[in-house]
Amino acid sequence: MSQAILQLHGVHTHIGAYHILHGVDLVVPTGQLTMLLGRNGAGKTTTLRTIMGLWKASQGQVLFDGQAIGGAASKASTPDIATRGIAYVPESMGIFGDLTVRENLLLAARHARSIEHIDTQRLDWIFGLFPALKKFWLYPAGKLSGGQKQMLAIARAMIEPRRLLLIDEPSKGLAPSMVKSMIEALRELKSTNTTVLLVEQNFMVAKALGDQVAVMDNGKVIHHGSMTDLAANDELQQRLLGLSLAAHQ
């Protein structure tokens, strides 16, 4: 396994009176796509939000490139974490519905004061991945379809080179044709050696994209290994996830 860009050691997270993460240990190798799987309520979204500093870890440590960005002793804010090259695509997508596609992408390009300052080659690359964004360039984002909004949310995270993308359930609610397009786009992103930590409930998406996999249950990581090995082991899938990938083919 390649060197880890992200590590969580014994991370606990409380949200109000609720103890959600119970000592998460997680390693995300550089340049690979790591799937974060688990039943509903296992703590997957809380893990992503804790990494981004949106919820503070009450115990343990979050290390990015060997430096602490989270944990009881860390003072890093979410903007601090983002400036290190980490982008987060939440399940809610986080787009601005009253702004155009163009304006949404410009806001996400932190180093561009106008659309002319965005790398033209990178913008063309994104249009190649998501042609609808070029077609609806001047449309309000709120008028896009659900799949198009998800593509815009991912494109916002990609508009500048990032070292790590955290993506939460990108295929949720999408039509099969849109899921296929999203898989192809994320495969293209993988080819750029961008590291991705992806939460997903669609296990065929996980099988198609994952290099490594971590499975969560009850606020802990209970399994980690290669996605290929998990995809080939029906008994392990049943034990960890309560279902078989074969049933989703």
Coordinates of N, CA and C in Angstrom, one line a residue:
M1 N 0.8 -1.2 0.0 CA 0.0 0.0 0.0 C 0.9 1.2 0.0
S2 N 0.5 2.3 -0.8 CA 1.2 3.5 -0.8 C 1.2 4.3 0.5
Q3 N 2.0 5.3 0.6 CA 2.0 6.1 1.8 C 0.7 6.7 2.1
A4 N 0.3 6.8 3.3 CA -1.0 7.4 3.7 C -1.0 8.9 3.7
I5 N -2.0 9.5 3.0 CA -2.1 11.0 3.1 C -3.0 11.4 4.2
L6 N -3.9 10.5 4.7 CA -4.8 10.8 5.7 C -4.8 9.6 6.7
Q7 N -4.8 10.0 8.0 CA -4.9 8.9 9.0 C -5.7 9.4 10.2
L8 N -6.6 8.6 10.7 CA -7.4 8.8 11.9 C -7.0 7.8 12.9
H9 N -6.7 8.3 14.1 CA -6.2 7.4 15.2 C -7.1 7.6 16.4
G10 N -7.9 6.6 16.7 CA -8.8 6.6 17.9 C -9.7 7.8 18.0
V11 N -10.3 8.2 16.9 CA -11.1 9.4 16.8 C -12.5 9.2 17.4
H12 N -12.9 10.0 18.4 CA -14.2 10.0 18.9 C -14.9 11.4 18.6
T13 N -16.1 11.3 18.3 CA -16.9 12.6 18.0 C -18.2 12.5 18.7
H14 N -18.5 13.6 19.5 CA -19.8 13.8 20.1 C -20.5 14.9 19.4
I15 N -21.8 14.7 19.2 CA -22.7 15.7 18.7 C -23.8 16.0 19.7
G16 N -23.6 17.1 20.4 CA -24.5 17.3 21.6 C -24.3 16.2 22.6
A17 N -25.4 15.6 23.0 CA -25.3 14.5 24.0 C -25.0 13.1 23.4
Y18 N -24.9 13.1 22.0 CA -24.7 11.8 21.4 C -23.3 11.5 21.0
H19 N -22.8 10.3 21.4 CA -21.5 9.8 21.1 C -21.5 9.0 19.8
I20 N -21.1 9.6 18.7 CA -21.3 9.1 17.4 C -20.1 8.2 16.9
L21 N -18.9 8.7 17.0 CA -17.7 7.9 16.6 C -17.0 7.4 17.9
H22 N -16.7 6.2 17.9 CA -16.2 5.5 19.1 C -14.8 4.9 18.9
G23 N -13.9 5.8 18.4 CA -12.5 5.4 18.3 C -12.2 4.9 16.9
V24 N -12.4 5.8 15.9 CA -12.2 5.4 14.5 C -10.7 5.4 14.1
D25 N -10.3 4.3 13.6 CA -8.9 4.2 13.0 C -9.1 4.0 11.5
L26 N -8.4 4.9 10.7 CA -8.6 4.8 9.3 C -7.3 5.3 8.6
V27 N -7.0 4.6 7.5 CA -5.8 5.0 6.7 C -6.3 5.1 5.3
V28 N -5.9 6.3 4.7 CA -6.3 6.6 3.3 C -5.0 6.7 2.5
P29 N -4.7 5.8 1.6 CA -3.4 5.8 0.9 C -3.4 6.9 -0.2
T30 N -2.3 7.5 -0.4 CA -2.1 8.6 -1.4 C -2.4 8.0 -2.8
G31 N -3.2 8.8 -3.6 CA -3.4 8.5 -5.0 C -4.3 7.4 -5.2
Q32 N -5.1 6.9 -4.2 CA -6.0 5.8 -4.4 C -7.4 6.3 -4.0
L33 N -8.4 5.5 -4.4 CA -9.8 5.8 -4.0 C -10.2 4.8 -3.0
T34 N -10.5 5.3 -1.8 CA -10.9 4.5 -0.7 C -12.3 4.6 -0.5
M35 N -13.0 3.4 -0.4 CA -14.5 3.4 -0.2 C -14.7 3.3 1.3
L36 N -15.7 4.1 1.8 CA -16.1 4.0 3.2 C -17.5 3.5 3.2
L37 N -17.7 2.2 3.6 CA -19.0 1.5 3.5 C -19.5 1.2 4.9
G38 N -20.8 0.9 5.0 CA -21.4 0.5 6.2 C -22.9 0.8 6.2
R39 N -23.6 0.2 7.1 CA -25.0 0.3 7.2 C -25.4 1.8 7.6
N40 N -26.6 2.2 7.3 CA -27.1 3.5 7.7 C -26.8 3.7 9.2
G41 N -26.3 4.9 9.6 CA -26.1 5.2 11.0 C -24.8 4.7 11.5
A42 N -23.9 4.1 10.7 CA -22.7 3.6 11.1 C -21.6 4.6 11.5
G43 N -21.8 5.9 11.0 CA -20.9 6.9 11.3 C -20.1 7.4 10.2
K44 N -20.5 7.1 8.9 CA -19.7 7.4 7.8 C -19.7 8.9 7.5
T45 N -20.8 9.5 7.5 CA -20.9 11.0 7.2 C -20.3 11.8 8.4
T46 N -20.4 11.3 9.6 CA -19.8 12.0 10.7 C -18.3 11.9 10.6
T47 N -17.8 10.8 10.1 CA -16.3 10.7 9.9 C -15.8 11.8 8.9
L48 N -16.5 11.9 7.7 CA -16.2 12.9 6.8 C -16.2 14.3 7.4
R49 N -17.3 14.6 8.1 CA -17.5 16.0 8.7 C -16.4 16.2 9.8
T50 N -16.0 15.2 10.4 CA -15.0 15.3 11.5 C -13.6 15.6 10.8
I51 N -13.3 14.9 9.7 CA -12.1 15.2 9.0 C -12.1 16.7 8.5
M52 N -13.2 17.2 8.1 CA -13.2 18.6 7.6 C -13.3 19.6 8.7
G53 N -13.5 19.2 10.0 CA -13.5 20.1 11.1 C -14.9 20.7 11.3
L54 N -15.9 20.2 10.5 CA -17.3 20.7 10.7 C -17.8 20.2 12.1
W55 N -17.4 19.0 12.5 CA -17.7 18.6 13.8 C -16.3 18.3 14.4
K56 N -16.1 18.7 15.6 CA -14.8 18.5 16.3 C -14.6 17.2 17.0
A57 N -13.5 16.5 16.7 CA -13.2 15.3 17.4 C -13.0 15.6 18.9
S58 N -13.6 14.8 19.7 CA -13.4 15.0 21.2 C -12.3 14.3 21.7
Q59 N -11.8 13.3 21.0 CA -10.6 12.5 21.4 C -10.0 11.9 20.1
G60 N -8.7 11.6 20.2 CA -8.0 11.1 19.1 C -7.4 12.1 18.2
Q61 N -6.9 11.7 17.0 CA -6.2 12.6 16.2 C -6.5 12.3 14.7
V62 N -6.6 13.4 13.9 CA -6.7 13.4 12.5 C -5.4 14.0 11.9
L63 N -4.7 13.2 11.1 CA -3.5 13.6 10.5 C -3.6 13.7 9.0
F64 N -3.2 14.8 8.4 CA -3.2 15.0 6.9 C -1.8 15.3 6.6
D65 N -1.2 14.4 5.7 CA 0.2 14.6 5.3 C 1.1 14.7 6.5
G66 N 0.8 13.9 7.6 CA 1.6 13.8 8.8 C 1.4 14.9 9.8
Q67 N 0.5 15.9 9.5 CA 0.3 17.0 10.4 C -1.1 17.0 10.9
A68 N -1.3 17.3 12.2 CA -2.6 17.2 12.8 C -3.5 18.3 12.3
I69 N -4.7 17.9 11.8 CA -5.7 18.8 11.4 C -7.0 18.7 12.3
G70 N -7.0 17.7 13.1 CA -8.2 17.4 13.9 C -7.8 16.6 15.2
G71 N -8.7 16.8 16.2 CA -8.4 16.1 17.5 C -8.6 17.1 18.6
A72 N -8.6 16.6 19.8 CA -8.9 17.5 20.9 C -7.9 18.6 21.0
A73 N -6.6 18.4 20.6 CA -5.6 19.4 20.7 C -5.5 20.3 19.5
S74 N -6.2 20.0 18.4 CA -6.0 20.8 17.2 C -6.9 22.0 17.2
K75 N -6.3 23.1 16.7 CA -7.1 24.3 16.6 C -7.4 24.6 15.1
A76 N -7.2 23.7 14.2 CA -7.4 23.9 12.8 C -8.9 24.1 12.5
S77 N -9.3 25.2 11.8 CA -10.7 25.4 11.4 C -11.0 24.8 10.1
T78 N -12.2 24.7 9.7 CA -12.6 24.1 8.4 C -11.9 24.9 7.3
P79 N -11.9 26.3 7.3 CA -11.2 27.0 6.2 C -9.7 26.6 6.2
D80 N -9.1 26.5 7.4 CA -7.7 26.1 7.4 C -7.5 24.7 6.8
I81 N -8.4 23.8 7.0 CA -8.3 22.4 6.5 C -8.4 22.5 5.0
A82 N -9.4 23.3 4.5 CA -9.6 23.4 3.0 C -8.4 24.0 2.3
T83 N -7.7 24.9 2.9 CA -6.5 25.5 2.3 C -5.4 24.5 2.1
R84 N -5.4 23.4 2.8 CA -4.4 22.4 2.6 C -4.6 21.5 1.4
G85 N -5.7 21.7 0.7 CA -6.0 21.0 -0.5 C -7.0 19.9 -0.3
I86 N -7.9 20.1 0.7 CA -9.0 19.1 0.9 C -10.3 19.7 0.5
A87 N -11.1 19.0 -0.3 CA -12.4 19.5 -0.6 C -13.5 18.4 -0.2
Y88 N -14.7 18.9 0.1 CA -15.7 18.1 0.6 C -17.0 18.3 -0.2
V89 N -17.5 17.2 -0.7 CA -18.8 17.2 -1.4 C -19.8 16.5 -0.5
P90 N -20.7 17.3 0.2 CA -21.6 16.6 1.1 C -22.8 16.0 0.4
E91 N -23.5 15.1 1.1 CA -24.7 14.4 0.5 C -25.7 15.5 0.0
S92 N -25.8 16.6 0.7 CA -26.7 17.7 0.4 C -26.2 18.5 -0.8
M93 N -25.1 18.2 -1.3 CA -24.4 18.8 -2.5 C -23.8 20.1 -2.2
G94 N -24.5 21.0 -1.5 CA -23.9 22.3 -1.1 C -23.8 23.3 -2.2
I95 N -24.6 23.2 -3.2 CA -24.5 24.2 -4.3 C -25.4 25.3 -3.9
F96 N -25.2 26.5 -4.6 CA -26.1 27.7 -4.4 C -27.1 27.7 -5.6
G97 N -28.3 27.4 -5.2 CA -29.4 27.3 -6.2 C -29.7 28.6 -7.0
D98 N -29.5 29.7 -6.3 CA -29.9 31.0 -7.0 C -28.8 31.5 -7.9
L99 N -27.6 30.9 -7.8 CA -26.5 31.3 -8.6 C -26.4 30.4 -9.8
T100 N -25.8 30.9 -10.9 CA -25.6 30.1 -12.1 C -24.6 29.0 -11.9
V101 N -24.5 28.1 -12.9 CA -23.5 27.1 -12.9 C -22.1 27.8 -12.9
R102 N -22.0 28.8 -13.7 CA -20.7 29.5 -13.8 C -20.4 30.2 -12.5
E103 N -21.3 30.8 -11.8 CA -21.0 31.4 -10.6 C -20.7 30.4 -9.5
N104 N -21.3 29.3 -9.5 CA -21.0 28.2 -8.5 C -19.6 27.8 -8.6
L105 N -19.1 27.6 -9.9 CA -17.7 27.1 -10.1 C -16.7 28.2 -9.8
L106 N -17.1 29.5 -10.1 CA -16.2 30.6 -9.8 C -16.0 30.7 -8.3
L107 N -17.1 30.6 -7.5 CA -17.0 30.6 -6.1 C -16.0 29.6 -5.5
A108 N -16.1 28.4 -6.1 CA -15.3 27.3 -5.6 C -13.8 27.4 -6.0
A109 N -13.5 28.2 -7.0 CA -12.1 28.4 -7.5 C -11.5 29.5 -6.6
R110 N -10.9 29.2 -5.5 CA -10.5 30.1 -4.5 C -9.5 31.1 -5.0
H111 N -8.7 30.7 -6.0 CA -7.6 31.5 -6.5 C -7.9 32.3 -7.7
A112 N -9.2 32.3 -8.1 CA -9.7 33.0 -9.3 C -10.6 34.2 -8.9
R113 N -10.3 35.4 -9.4 CA -11.2 36.5 -9.1 C -12.2 36.7 -10.2
S114 N -12.0 36.1 -11.3 CA -13.0 36.1 -12.4 C -12.9 34.8 -13.1
I115 N -13.9 34.5 -14.0 CA -13.9 33.2 -14.7 C -12.7 33.1 -15.6
E116 N -12.2 34.3 -16.1 CA -11.0 34.3 -16.9 C -9.7 33.8 -16.2
H117 N -9.7 33.8 -14.9 CA -8.6 33.4 -14.1 C -8.5 31.9 -13.9
I118 N -9.6 31.2 -14.2 CA -9.7 29.8 -14.1 C -8.9 29.1 -15.2
D119 N -8.1 28.1 -14.9 CA -7.3 27.4 -15.9 C -8.2 26.8 -17.0
T120 N -8.0 27.3 -18.2 CA -8.9 27.0 -19.3 C -8.9 25.5 -19.6
Q121 N -7.7 24.9 -19.5 CA -7.6 23.5 -19.8 C -8.3 22.6 -18.8
R122 N -8.2 23.1 -17.5 CA -9.0 22.3 -16.4 C -10.5 22.5 -16.6
L123 N -10.9 23.7 -17.0 CA -12.4 23.9 -17.2 C -12.8 23.0 -18.4
D124 N -12.1 23.0 -19.5 CA -12.4 22.1 -20.6 C -12.4 20.7 -20.2
W125 N -11.5 20.3 -19.3 CA -11.5 18.9 -18.8 C -12.8 18.6 -18.1
I126 N -13.2 19.5 -17.2 CA -14.4 19.3 -16.5 C -15.7 19.3 -17.4
F127 N -15.7 20.1 -18.4 CA -16.8 20.1 -19.4 C -16.8 18.7 -20.1
G128 N -15.6 18.2 -20.4 CA -15.6 16.8 -21.0 C -16.2 15.8 -20.1
L129 N -16.0 15.9 -18.8 CA -16.5 14.9 -17.8 C -18.0 15.2 -17.7
F130 N -18.4 16.4 -17.6 CA -19.8 16.8 -17.3 C -20.3 17.7 -18.4
P131 N -20.7 17.2 -19.6 CA -21.1 18.1 -20.7 C -22.3 19.0 -20.3
A132 N -23.2 18.5 -19.5 CA -24.3 19.3 -19.1 C -24.0 20.7 -18.5
L133 N -22.8 20.7 -17.8 CA -22.4 22.0 -17.1 C -22.1 23.0 -18.1
K134 N -21.6 22.6 -19.3 CA -21.3 23.6 -20.3 C -22.6 24.0 -21.0
K135 N -23.5 23.1 -21.2 CA -24.8 23.4 -21.8 C -25.6 24.3 -21.0
F136 N -25.6 24.2 -19.6 CA -26.4 25.0 -18.7 C -25.5 26.0 -18.0
W137 N -24.5 26.5 -18.6 CA -23.5 27.3 -18.0 C -24.1 28.6 -17.3
L138 N -25.1 29.2 -17.9 CA -25.7 30.4 -17.4 C -27.0 30.2 -16.8
Y139 N -27.4 28.9 -16.5 CA -28.7 28.6 -15.9 C -28.5 28.6 -14.4
P140 N -29.5 29.0 -13.6 CA -29.5 28.9 -12.2 C -29.3 27.4 -11.8
A141 N -28.4 27.2 -10.9 CA -28.1 25.8 -10.5 C -29.3 25.1 -9.9
G142 N -30.2 25.9 -9.3 CA -31.4 25.3 -8.7 C -32.4 24.7 -9.7
K143 N -32.2 25.0 -11.0 CA -33.1 24.5 -12.0 C -32.5 23.3 -12.7
L144 N -31.4 22.8 -12.3 CA -30.8 21.6 -12.8 C -31.5 20.4 -12.3
S145 N -31.4 19.3 -13.0 CA -31.9 18.0 -12.4 C -31.1 17.6 -11.3
G146 N -31.6 16.6 -10.5 CA -30.8 16.1 -9.4 C -29.4 15.6 -9.8
G147 N -29.4 14.8 -10.9 CA -28.1 14.3 -11.4 C -27.1 15.4 -11.8
Q148 N -27.7 16.4 -12.4 CA -26.8 17.5 -12.9 C -26.3 18.3 -11.7
K149 N -27.2 18.5 -10.6 CA -26.7 19.1 -9.4 C -25.6 18.4 -8.8
Q150 N -25.7 17.1 -8.8 CA -24.6 16.3 -8.2 C -23.3 16.4 -9.0
M151 N -23.4 16.4 -10.3 CA -22.2 16.7 -11.2 C -21.6 18.0 -10.9
L152 N -22.5 19.0 -10.7 CA -22.0 20.4 -10.4 C -21.2 20.4 -9.0
A153 N -21.8 19.7 -8.0 CA -21.2 19.6 -6.7 C -19.8 19.0 -6.8
I154 N -19.7 17.9 -7.6 CA -18.4 17.3 -7.8 C -17.4 18.2 -8.5
A155 N -17.9 18.8 -9.6 CA -17.1 19.7 -10.4 C -16.6 20.9 -9.5
R156 N -17.4 21.4 -8.6 CA -16.9 22.5 -7.7 C -15.7 22.0 -6.9
A157 N -15.7 20.7 -6.5 CA -14.6 20.2 -5.7 C -13.4 20.0 -6.6
M158 N -13.6 19.9 -7.9 CA -12.5 19.6 -8.9 C -12.0 20.8 -9.6
I159 N -12.6 22.0 -9.4 CA -12.3 23.1 -10.3 C -10.9 23.6 -10.1
E160 N -10.3 23.3 -8.9 CA -8.9 23.5 -8.7 C -8.3 22.2 -8.2
P161 N -7.0 21.9 -8.5 CA -6.4 20.7 -8.1 C -6.5 20.5 -6.6
R162 N -6.9 19.4 -6.1 CA -7.0 19.1 -4.7 C -6.2 17.9 -4.4
R163 N -5.7 17.8 -3.2 CA -4.9 16.6 -2.8 C -5.8 15.5 -2.3
L164 N -7.0 15.9 -1.8 CA -7.9 14.9 -1.2 C -9.3 15.4 -1.4
L165 N -10.2 14.5 -1.9 CA -11.6 14.8 -2.1 C -12.4 13.8 -1.1
L166 N -13.3 14.4 -0.3 CA -14.2 13.7 0.5 C -15.6 13.8 -0.1
I167 N -16.1 12.7 -0.6 CA -17.4 12.7 -1.3 C -18.4 11.8 -0.6
D168 N -19.6 12.3 -0.3 CA -20.6 11.6 0.5 C -21.8 11.2 -0.4
E169 N -21.9 9.9 -0.7 CA -23.0 9.3 -1.4 C -23.4 10.0 -2.7
P170 N -22.4 10.1 -3.7 CA -22.7 10.8 -4.9 C -23.8 10.2 -5.8
S171 N -24.0 8.9 -5.7 CA -25.0 8.2 -6.6 C -26.4 8.2 -6.0
K172 N -26.6 8.7 -4.8 CA -27.9 8.6 -4.1 C -29.0 9.3 -4.9
G173 N -30.0 8.6 -5.3 CA -31.2 9.1 -6.0 C -31.0 9.4 -7.5
L174 N -29.8 8.9 -8.0 CA -29.6 9.2 -9.4 C -30.1 8.1 -10.3
A175 N -30.5 8.4 -11.5 CA -30.9 7.4 -12.5 C -29.7 6.6 -12.9
P176 N -29.9 5.4 -13.4 CA -28.8 4.5 -13.8 C -27.8 5.2 -14.8
S177 N -28.4 5.9 -15.7 CA -27.5 6.6 -16.7 C -26.6 7.6 -16.1
M178 N -27.2 8.3 -15.1 CA -26.4 9.3 -14.4 C -25.3 8.7 -13.5
V179 N -25.7 7.6 -12.9 CA -24.7 6.8 -12.1 C -23.5 6.4 -13.0
K180 N -23.8 5.9 -14.2 CA -22.8 5.5 -15.1 C -21.9 6.6 -15.5
S181 N -22.5 7.8 -15.8 CA -21.6 9.0 -16.1 C -20.8 9.4 -14.9
M182 N -21.3 9.3 -13.7 CA -20.5 9.7 -12.5 C -19.4 8.7 -12.3
I183 N -19.6 7.4 -12.5 CA -18.5 6.4 -12.4 C -17.4 6.7 -13.4
E184 N -17.7 7.1 -14.6 CA -16.7 7.4 -15.6 C -16.0 8.6 -15.2
A185 N -16.7 9.6 -14.7 CA -16.0 10.9 -14.3 C -15.0 10.6 -13.1
L186 N -15.5 9.8 -12.1 CA -14.6 9.5 -11.0 C -13.4 8.6 -11.4
R187 N -13.6 7.8 -12.4 CA -12.5 7.0 -12.9 C -11.4 7.9 -13.6
E188 N -11.9 8.9 -14.3 CA -11.0 9.9 -14.9 C -10.3 10.7 -13.8
L189 N -11.0 11.0 -12.8 CA -10.4 11.7 -11.7 C -9.3 10.9 -11.0
K190 N -9.6 9.6 -10.9 CA -8.6 8.6 -10.3 C -7.3 8.6 -11.1
S191 N -7.4 8.8 -12.4 CA -6.3 8.7 -13.3 C -5.3 9.9 -13.1
T192 N -5.8 11.0 -12.4 CA -4.9 12.1 -12.1 C -4.2 12.0 -10.8
N193 N -4.3 10.8 -10.2 CA -3.7 10.5 -8.9 C -4.2 11.4 -7.7
T194 N -5.4 11.9 -7.9 CA -6.1 12.6 -6.8 C -6.6 11.5 -5.8
T195 N -6.4 11.7 -4.5 CA -6.8 10.8 -3.5 C -8.3 11.1 -3.2
V196 N -9.1 10.0 -3.1 CA -10.5 10.2 -2.8 C -10.9 9.3 -1.7
L197 N -11.7 9.8 -0.8 CA -12.4 9.0 0.3 C -13.9 9.2 0.0
L198 N -14.5 8.1 -0.4 CA -15.9 8.1 -1.0 C -16.8 7.2 -0.1
V199 N -17.9 7.9 0.4 CA -18.9 7.1 1.1 C -20.0 6.8 0.0
E200 N -20.4 5.5 0.0 CA -21.3 5.1 -1.0 C -22.2 4.0 -0.5
Q201 N -23.5 4.0 -0.9 CA -24.4 2.9 -0.5 C -24.6 2.0 -1.7
N202 N -24.3 2.4 -2.9 CA -24.5 1.6 -4.1 C -23.2 0.7 -4.2
F203 N -23.4 -0.5 -4.0 CA -22.2 -1.4 -3.9 C -21.6 -1.7 -5.2
M204 N -22.4 -1.6 -6.3 CA -21.8 -1.8 -7.6 C -20.9 -0.6 -7.9
V205 N -21.2 0.6 -7.5 CA -20.4 1.8 -7.6 C -19.1 1.5 -6.8
A206 N -19.2 1.0 -5.6 CA -18.0 0.7 -4.8 C -17.1 -0.3 -5.5
K207 N -17.7 -1.3 -6.1 CA -16.9 -2.3 -6.7 C -16.2 -1.8 -7.9
A208 N -16.9 -0.9 -8.7 CA -16.3 -0.3 -9.9 C -15.2 0.6 -9.7
L209 N -15.2 1.3 -8.5 CA -14.3 2.4 -8.3 C -13.2 2.2 -7.2
G210 N -13.6 1.4 -6.2 CA -12.7 1.3 -5.1 C -11.4 0.6 -5.3
D211 N -10.3 1.2 -4.7 CA -9.0 0.5 -4.6 C -9.0 -0.2 -3.2
Q212 N -9.2 0.7 -2.2 CA -9.2 0.2 -0.8 C -10.6 0.4 -0.3
V213 N -10.9 -0.3 0.8 CA -12.2 -0.2 1.4 C -12.1 -0.3 3.0
A214 N -12.9 0.5 3.6 CA -13.0 0.5 5.1 C -14.5 0.3 5.4
V215 N -14.9 -0.6 6.2 CA -16.3 -0.8 6.6 C -16.5 -0.4 8.0
M216 N -17.5 0.5 8.2 CA -17.8 1.0 9.6 C -19.1 0.3 10.1
D217 N -19.1 0.2 11.5 CA -20.3 -0.2 12.2 C -20.2 0.3 13.6
N218 N -21.3 0.9 14.0 CA -21.4 1.4 15.4 C -20.3 2.4 15.7
G219 N -20.0 3.3 14.8 CA -19.0 4.3 15.1 C -17.5 3.9 15.0
K220 N -17.2 2.7 14.5 CA -15.9 2.2 14.4 C -15.6 1.6 13.0
V221 N -14.4 1.6 12.6 CA -14.0 0.8 11.4 C -13.7 -0.6 11.9
I222 N -14.5 -1.5 11.3 CA -14.4 -3.0 11.7 C -13.7 -3.8 10.7
H223 N -13.4 -3.2 9.5 CA -12.7 -4.0 8.5 C -12.0 -3.0 7.5
H224 N -10.8 -3.3 7.1 CA -10.2 -2.6 6.0 C -9.3 -3.5 5.2
G225 N -9.2 -3.2 3.9 CA -8.5 -4.1 3.0 C -8.7 -3.6 1.6
S226 N -8.5 -4.5 0.6 CA -8.7 -4.1 -0.8 C -10.2 -4.3 -1.2
M227 N -10.7 -3.4 -2.0 CA -12.0 -3.5 -2.5 C -12.2 -4.8 -3.3
T228 N -11.2 -5.2 -4.1 CA -11.3 -6.4 -4.9 C -11.5 -7.6 -4.0
D229 N -10.8 -7.7 -2.9 CA -11.0 -8.9 -2.0 C -12.4 -8.9 -1.4
L230 N -12.9 -7.7 -1.0 CA -14.3 -7.7 -0.4 C -15.3 -8.1 -1.5
A231 N -15.1 -7.6 -2.7 CA -16.1 -7.8 -3.8 C -16.1 -9.3 -4.2
A232 N -15.0 -10.0 -3.9 CA -14.9 -11.4 -4.3 C -15.4 -12.4 -3.2
N233 N -15.8 -11.8 -2.0 CA -16.0 -12.6 -0.9 C -17.5 -12.4 -0.4
D234 N -18.4 -13.2 -0.9 CA -19.8 -13.0 -0.5 C -20.1 -13.2 1.0
E235 N -19.4 -14.1 1.6 CA -19.6 -14.4 3.0 C -19.1 -13.2 3.9
L236 N -18.0 -12.5 3.5 CA -17.6 -11.4 4.2 C -18.5 -10.2 4.0
Q237 N -19.0 -10.0 2.8 CA -20.0 -9.0 2.5 C -21.2 -9.2 3.4
Q238 N -21.7 -10.4 3.5 CA -22.9 -10.7 4.3 C -22.6 -10.3 5.8
R239 N -21.4 -10.7 6.3 CA -21.1 -10.5 7.7 C -20.9 -9.0 8.0
L240 N -20.3 -8.3 7.1 CA -20.0 -6.9 7.4 C -21.1 -6.0 7.0
L241 N -21.8 -6.3 5.9 CA -22.8 -5.3 5.4 C -24.2 -5.8 5.4
G242 N -24.4 -7.1 5.6 CA -25.7 -7.7 5.7 C -26.3 -7.9 4.3
L243 N -25.5 -7.9 3.2 CA -26.0 -8.2 1.9 C -24.8 -8.6 1.0
S244 N -25.1 -9.0 -0.2 CA -24.1 -9.5 -1.1 C -24.0 -8.6 -2.3
L245 N -22.8 -8.3 -2.8 CA -22.7 -7.5 -4.0 C -23.3 -8.3 -5.2
A246 N -23.3 -9.6 -5.2 CA -23.9 -10.4 -6.3 C -25.4 -10.0 -6.4
A247 N -26.0 -9.7 -5.3 CA -27.5 -9.4 -5.4 C -27.7 -8.1 -6.1
H248 N -26.7 -7.3 -6.3 CA -26.8 -5.9 -6.9 C -26.3 -5.9 -8.3
Q249 N -26.0 -7.0 -8.9 CA -25.5 -7.1 -10.3 C -26.6 -7.2 -11.3

